[in-house]
Amino acid sequence: MTAVGPPPDPLARRQRHLVVALRAATVVAVVLAAGALVLPDRWGERAGTAMVGVLIGAPVLRVAWLTVRWVRRGDVRFALTGVALLVVIAVAALAG
């Protein structure tokens, strides 16, 4: 009996851990945003600060994860681009 349809794609789930982490960061940011709106003064401010940290940290960690992946695969151009972006972010954080 022959299979119907295209063969399975071996690359289809290659970034599943990254997808799960980004979805979790989205849920955490939404919960913290709701907490910032609902909680009393001090706790609401802390929740808002944590939310900003998640919104800044998630993309930075994504770039770092992808940079490591590109280094492991030997893709020099993308790896250097990722490193350059991380350096720009670090310099901006130090300057701010």
One Martini backbone bead per residue (centre of mass of N, CA, C, O) as a GRO file, in nm:
protein
   96
    1MET     BB    1   0.097   0.036   0.022
    2THR     BB    2   0.049   0.371  -0.041
    3ALA     BB    3   0.111   0.686   0.020
    4VAL     BB    4  -0.057   0.987   0.084
    5GLY     BB    5   0.126   1.237  -0.005
    6PRO     BB    6   0.358   1.390   0.143
    7PRO     BB    7   0.630   1.380   0.298
    8PRO     BB    8   0.786   1.423   0.574
    9ASP     BB    9   0.915   1.695   0.746
   10PRO     BB   10   1.219   1.727   0.918
   11LEU     BB   11   1.183   2.063   0.974
   12ALA     BB   12   0.906   2.127   1.117
   13ARG     BB   13   1.028   2.087   1.445
   14ARG     BB   14   1.309   2.251   1.500
   15GLN     BB   15   1.159   2.509   1.684
   16ARG     BB   16   0.975   2.418   1.932
   17HIS     BB   17   1.115   2.547   2.181
   18LEU     BB   18   1.091   2.839   2.091
   19VAL     BB   19   0.784   2.848   2.063
   20VAL     BB   20   0.719   2.779   2.356
   21ALA     BB   21   0.873   3.016   2.486
   22LEU     BB   22   0.714   3.247   2.340
   23ARG     BB   23   0.436   3.168   2.446
   24ALA     BB   24   0.505   3.194   2.745
   25ALA     BB   25   0.588   3.493   2.733
   26THR     BB   26   0.310   3.594   2.646
   27VAL     BB   27   0.151   3.496   2.890
   28VAL     BB   28   0.317   3.643   3.104
   29ALA     BB   29   0.269   3.931   2.995
   30VAL     BB   30  -0.039   3.929   3.023
   31VAL     BB   31  -0.052   3.873   3.326
   32LEU     BB   32   0.119   4.121   3.410
   33ALA     BB   33  -0.066   4.333   3.284
   34ALA     BB   34  -0.312   4.265   3.454
   35GLY     BB   35  -0.170   4.312   3.724
   36ALA     BB   36  -0.101   4.615   3.673
   37LEU     BB   37  -0.413   4.695   3.666
   38VAL     BB   38  -0.525   4.549   3.944
   39LEU     BB   39  -0.321   4.600   4.136
   40PRO     BB   40  -0.180   4.754   4.362
   41ASP     BB   41   0.054   4.982   4.349
   42ARG     BB   42   0.319   4.819   4.410
   43TRP     BB   43   0.239   4.553   4.256
   44GLY     BB   44   0.171   4.683   3.985
   45GLU     BB   45   0.452   4.798   3.932
   46ARG     BB   46   0.602   4.528   3.938
   47ALA     BB   47   0.445   4.395   3.709
   48GLY     BB   48   0.521   4.607   3.494
   49THR     BB   49   0.827   4.566   3.511
   50ALA     BB   50   0.822   4.264   3.441
   51MET     BB   51   0.690   4.297   3.166
   52VAL     BB   52   0.914   4.462   3.036
   53GLY     BB   53   1.128   4.242   3.075
   54VAL     BB   54   0.988   4.033   2.894
   55LEU     BB   55   0.967   4.215   2.633
   56ILE     BB   56   1.284   4.234   2.616
   57GLY     BB   57   1.398   3.939   2.672
   58ALA     BB   58   1.274   3.754   2.453
   59PRO     BB   59   1.418   3.865   2.194
   60VAL     BB   60   1.706   3.839   2.301
   61LEU     BB   61   1.696   3.530   2.346
   62ARG     BB   62   1.631   3.463   2.056
   63VAL     BB   63   1.889   3.573   1.929
   64ALA     BB   64   2.081   3.400   2.097
   65TRP     BB   65   1.975   3.126   2.008
   66LEU     BB   66   2.021   3.168   1.701
   67THR     BB   67   2.324   3.223   1.717
   68VAL     BB   68   2.405   2.950   1.827
   69ARG     BB   69   2.286   2.790   1.592
   70TRP     BB   70   2.462   2.921   1.369
   71VAL     BB   71   2.733   2.838   1.484
   72ARG     BB   72   2.684   2.528   1.477
   73ARG     BB   73   2.623   2.538   1.152
   74GLY     BB   74   2.827   2.763   1.013
   75ASP     BB   75   2.678   3.052   0.992
   76VAL     BB   76   2.848   3.335   0.976
   77ARG     BB   77   2.666   3.571   0.892
   78PHE     BB   78   2.438   3.529   1.103
   79ALA     BB   79   2.616   3.519   1.354
   80LEU     BB   80   2.734   3.807   1.323
   81THR     BB   81   2.463   3.949   1.328
   82GLY     BB   82   2.378   3.854   1.611
   83VAL     BB   83   2.620   3.971   1.760
   84ALA     BB   84   2.578   4.264   1.674
   85LEU     BB   85   2.299   4.295   1.804
   86LEU     BB   86   2.390   4.228   2.096
   87VAL     BB   87   2.591   4.462   2.115
   88VAL     BB   88   2.391   4.691   2.073
   89ILE     BB   89   2.217   4.622   2.319
   90ALA     BB   90   2.444   4.647   2.533
   91VAL     BB   91   2.522   4.941   2.474
   92ALA     BB   92   2.240   5.060   2.526
   93ALA     BB   93   2.220   4.963   2.821
   94LEU     BB   94   2.475   5.115   2.921
   95ALA     BB   95   2.385   5.404   2.824
   96GLY     BB   96   2.100   5.392   2.988
   0.00000   0.00000   0.00000
